[in-house]
Short mmCIF file of N, CA and C in Angstrom, two decimals:
data_model
loop_
_atom_site.label_atom_id
_atom_site.label_comp_id
_atom_site.label_asym_id
_atom_site.label_seq_id
_atom_site.Cartn_x
_atom_site.Cartn_y
_atom_site.Cartn_z
N MET A 1 -65.22 -8.14 32.77
CA MET A 1 -66.27 -6.73 33.46
C MET A 1 -67.07 -6.54 31.85
N SER A 2 -68.67 -6.25 32.87
CA SER A 2 -69.59 -6.02 32.43
C SER A 2 -69.86 -4.64 31.12
N ARG A 3 -70.28 -4.63 30.09
CA ARG A 3 -70.81 -4.05 29.62
C ARG A 3 -71.31 -2.05 29.67
N ASP A 4 -72.19 -2.88 30.83
CA ASP A 4 -72.86 -1.75 31.98
C ASP A 4 -71.88 -1.21 32.66
N LEU A 5 -71.11 -1.97 33.14
CA LEU A 5 -69.76 -1.32 34.11
C LEU A 5 -68.85 -0.42 33.46
N LEU A 6 -68.35 -1.26 31.92
CA LEU A 6 -67.55 0.25 31.68
C LEU A 6 -68.11 1.16 31.05
N LYS A 7 -69.73 1.27 30.69
CA LYS A 7 -69.90 2.73 30.05
C LYS A 7 -70.35 2.80 31.60
N THR A 8 -70.36 2.83 32.81
CA THR A 8 -70.31 3.68 33.84
C THR A 8 -69.27 3.78 34.04
N LEU A 9 -67.97 3.49 33.99
CA LEU A 9 -66.60 4.03 34.43
C LEU A 9 -66.31 5.11 33.54
N THR A 10 -67.19 5.37 31.88
CA THR A 10 -66.38 6.35 31.12
C THR A 10 -67.55 7.22 31.47
N TYR A 11 -68.55 6.97 32.08
CA TYR A 11 -69.27 7.81 32.16
C TYR A 11 -68.58 8.64 32.87
N LEU A 12 -68.08 7.65 34.01
CA LEU A 12 -68.07 8.69 35.37
C LEU A 12 -66.62 9.57 34.73
N ALA A 13 -65.36 9.18 34.28
CA ALA A 13 -64.27 9.49 33.80
C ALA A 13 -64.53 11.56 32.89
N VAL A 14 -65.34 10.75 32.26
CA VAL A 14 -66.20 12.19 31.38
C VAL A 14 -66.67 13.27 32.46
N HIS A 15 -67.50 12.31 33.56
CA HIS A 15 -68.48 13.58 34.42
C HIS A 15 -67.08 13.80 35.04
N LEU A 16 -66.16 13.65 35.95
CA LEU A 16 -65.05 14.11 36.70
C LEU A 16 -64.25 15.26 36.07
N THR A 17 -64.34 14.62 34.67
CA THR A 17 -63.52 15.95 34.41
C THR A 17 -64.08 17.07 33.94
N VAL A 18 -65.30 16.86 33.11
CA VAL A 18 -66.38 17.94 33.32
C VAL A 18 -66.69 18.39 34.51
N GLY A 19 -67.14 17.64 35.32
CA GLY A 19 -67.44 18.73 37.36
C GLY A 19 -66.35 19.28 37.74
N PHE A 20 -64.88 19.34 37.41
CA PHE A 20 -63.54 19.55 38.02
C PHE A 20 -63.16 20.94 37.16
N SER A 21 -63.48 20.76 36.20
CA SER A 21 -63.51 22.23 34.94
C SER A 21 -64.46 22.99 35.07
N VAL A 22 -65.53 22.80 35.54
CA VAL A 22 -66.38 23.81 35.76
C VAL A 22 -66.32 24.96 37.43
N ALA A 23 -66.03 23.46 38.36
CA ALA A 23 -66.06 23.95 39.38
C ALA A 23 -65.02 25.04 40.11
N TYR A 24 -64.11 24.31 39.23
CA TYR A 24 -62.19 25.02 38.76
C TYR A 24 -62.95 26.39 38.33
N ALA A 25 -63.46 26.73 37.24
CA ALA A 25 -63.32 28.13 36.47
C ALA A 25 -63.86 28.74 37.78
N PHE A 26 -65.43 28.33 38.45
CA PHE A 26 -66.24 29.38 38.84
C PHE A 26 -65.59 29.27 40.60
N THR A 27 -64.50 28.65 41.04
CA THR A 27 -64.14 28.84 42.24
C THR A 27 -62.29 29.16 42.34
N GLY A 28 -61.25 29.04 41.49
CA GLY A 28 -60.62 29.08 41.61
C GLY A 28 -59.60 28.11 42.56
N SER A 29 -60.48 27.40 43.13
CA SER A 29 -59.97 26.48 44.23
C SER A 29 -59.51 24.70 43.49
N LEU A 30 -58.07 24.80 43.44
CA LEU A 30 -57.98 23.16 43.61
C LEU A 30 -59.02 21.98 44.13
N THR A 31 -58.24 22.44 45.68
CA THR A 31 -58.99 21.43 46.97
C THR A 31 -60.48 21.48 46.75
N LEU A 32 -61.78 22.86 45.82
CA LEU A 32 -62.88 22.75 46.78
C LEU A 32 -63.06 22.61 44.57
N ALA A 33 -62.63 22.66 44.15
CA ALA A 33 -62.94 21.72 42.73
C ALA A 33 -63.21 20.57 42.80
N GLY A 34 -61.80 19.97 43.43
CA GLY A 34 -61.62 18.38 43.48
C GLY A 34 -62.98 17.72 44.63
N GLY A 35 -62.66 18.62 45.70
CA GLY A 35 -64.67 17.93 46.28
C GLY A 35 -65.24 17.88 45.40
N ILE A 36 -66.00 19.23 45.29
CA ILE A 36 -66.93 19.21 44.12
C ILE A 36 -66.94 18.02 42.98
N ALA A 37 -65.95 18.34 42.26
CA ALA A 37 -66.05 17.08 41.38
C ALA A 37 -66.08 15.48 41.42
N LEU A 38 -65.67 15.50 42.85
CA LEU A 38 -65.78 14.08 43.30
C LEU A 38 -66.90 13.14 43.29
N ILE A 39 -67.66 13.69 44.54
CA ILE A 39 -69.19 13.78 45.33
C ILE A 39 -70.11 13.95 43.92
N GLU A 40 -70.69 15.25 43.13
CA GLU A 40 -71.65 14.86 42.57
C GLU A 40 -71.85 13.93 41.53
N PRO A 41 -70.19 13.99 40.45
CA PRO A 41 -70.49 12.62 39.34
C PRO A 41 -70.63 11.31 39.98
N CYS A 42 -69.40 11.32 41.25
CA CYS A 42 -70.16 9.77 41.69
C CYS A 42 -71.17 9.41 41.93
N ILE A 43 -72.45 10.30 42.91
CA ILE A 43 -73.37 9.77 42.56
C ILE A 43 -74.29 9.24 41.53
N ASN A 44 -73.74 10.30 40.68
CA ASN A 44 -74.73 10.33 39.71
C ASN A 44 -74.28 8.97 38.65
N ALA A 45 -73.17 8.60 38.71
CA ALA A 45 -72.67 7.42 38.16
C ALA A 45 -73.50 6.07 38.38
N VAL A 46 -73.61 6.07 39.92
CA VAL A 46 -74.59 5.25 40.83
C VAL A 46 -75.82 5.15 40.29
N ALA A 47 -76.30 6.36 40.17
CA ALA A 47 -77.81 6.54 39.50
C ALA A 47 -77.49 6.17 38.05
N PHE A 48 -76.88 6.22 37.85
CA PHE A 48 -77.03 6.25 35.48
C PHE A 48 -77.01 4.51 36.57
N PHE A 49 -76.12 3.91 36.84
CA PHE A 49 -76.08 2.66 36.40
C PHE A 49 -77.57 1.65 36.76
N PHE A 50 -77.82 2.28 37.74
CA PHE A 50 -79.46 1.58 38.15
C PHE A 50 -80.29 2.00 37.18
N HIS A 51 -79.95 3.22 37.02
CA HIS A 51 -81.27 3.58 35.67
C HIS A 51 -81.09 2.23 34.42
N GLU A 52 -79.81 2.38 34.04
CA GLU A 52 -79.50 1.35 32.91
C GLU A 52 -79.67 -0.27 33.00
N LYS A 53 -79.95 -0.35 34.36
CA LYS A 53 -80.42 -1.57 35.23
C LYS A 53 -81.98 -1.73 34.66
N ALA A 54 -82.62 -0.59 35.37
CA ALA A 54 -84.08 -0.47 35.12
C ALA A 54 -84.52 -0.56 34.33
N TRP A 55 -84.07 0.07 32.63
CA TRP A 55 -84.47 -0.13 31.70
C TRP A 55 -84.09 -1.20 30.65
N LYS A 56 -83.15 -2.07 31.28
CA LYS A 56 -83.08 -3.38 30.54
C LYS A 56 -84.23 -3.94 31.09
N ARG A 57 -84.70 -4.12 32.59
CA ARG A 57 -85.49 -4.96 33.06
C ARG A 57 -86.96 -4.53 32.32
N ALA A 58 -86.72 -3.25 32.01
CA ALA A 58 -88.33 -2.59 31.18
C ALA A 58 -88.25 -2.95 29.61
N GLU A 59 -87.69 -3.50 29.30
CA GLU A 59 -87.22 -3.77 27.81
C GLU A 59 -87.35 -5.47 27.91
N ALA A 60 -86.89 -6.05 28.63
CA ALA A 60 -86.95 -7.58 28.79
C ALA A 60 -88.70 -7.77 29.47
N ARG A 61 -89.65 -6.77 29.71
CA ARG A 61 -91.29 -7.43 29.89
C ARG A 61 -91.48 -6.51 29.25
N ALA A 62 -91.06 -6.01 28.16
CA ALA A 62 -91.75 -5.15 26.85
C ALA A 62 -91.57 -6.60 26.07
N ARG A 63 -90.75 -7.04 25.94
CA ARG A 63 -90.76 -8.19 24.85
C ARG A 63 -92.30 -9.57 25.38
N LEU A 64 -92.87 -9.08 26.36
CA LEU A 64 -93.71 -10.00 26.94
C LEU A 64 -94.55 -9.54 27.48
N ASP A 65 -95.48 -8.30 27.07
CA ASP A 65 -96.44 -7.52 27.37
C ASP A 65 -96.64 -6.14 26.41
N PRO A 66 -97.64 -6.71 25.86
CA PRO A 66 -97.74 -5.41 24.72
C PRO A 66 -97.77 -3.86 25.12
N PHE A 67 -98.49 -3.92 26.61
CA PHE A 67 -98.71 -2.66 27.14
C PHE A 67 -97.84 -1.68 27.99
N VAL A 68 -96.30 -3.14 27.99
CA VAL A 68 -95.52 -2.10 28.52
C VAL A 68 -94.30 -1.84 27.16
N ARG A 69 -94.61 -2.81 26.05
CA ARG A 69 -94.13 -2.51 24.95
C ARG A 69 -94.34 -1.17 24.43
N ASP A 70 -95.46 -1.08 24.26
CA ASP A 70 -95.77 0.50 23.73
C ASP A 70 -95.70 1.61 24.73
N ALA A 71 -95.59 1.36 26.01
CA ALA A 71 -94.99 2.42 26.93
C ALA A 71 -93.54 2.69 26.94
N VAL A 72 -92.74 1.35 26.87
CA VAL A 72 -91.89 1.77 26.48
C VAL A 72 -90.94 2.23 25.09
N ALA A 73 -91.32 1.78 24.33
CA ALA A 73 -91.07 2.57 22.91
C ALA A 73 -91.88 3.47 22.45
N HIS A 74 -93.12 4.13 23.30
CA HIS A 74 -93.60 5.84 22.86
C HIS A 74 -93.12 6.79 23.87
N GLY A 75 -92.59 6.49 25.10
CA GLY A 75 -91.85 6.99 26.29
C GLY A 75 -92.95 7.93 27.08
#
């Protein structure tokens, strides 16, 4: 399993737990909290995975292009 995928899955587990806990605290409903906890973090996990991939590509380009290197280094 790739490191990026493992990071994504562990992030998802934490996010699901937090999402469920907050949703349950606000609603008092296991069903509603479960639904909220599954939808939002799953979408976020996919976004996180592609965000990591994009940063890896930017870092690789930065090694080749000084302009990109400065932009990545200084945000």
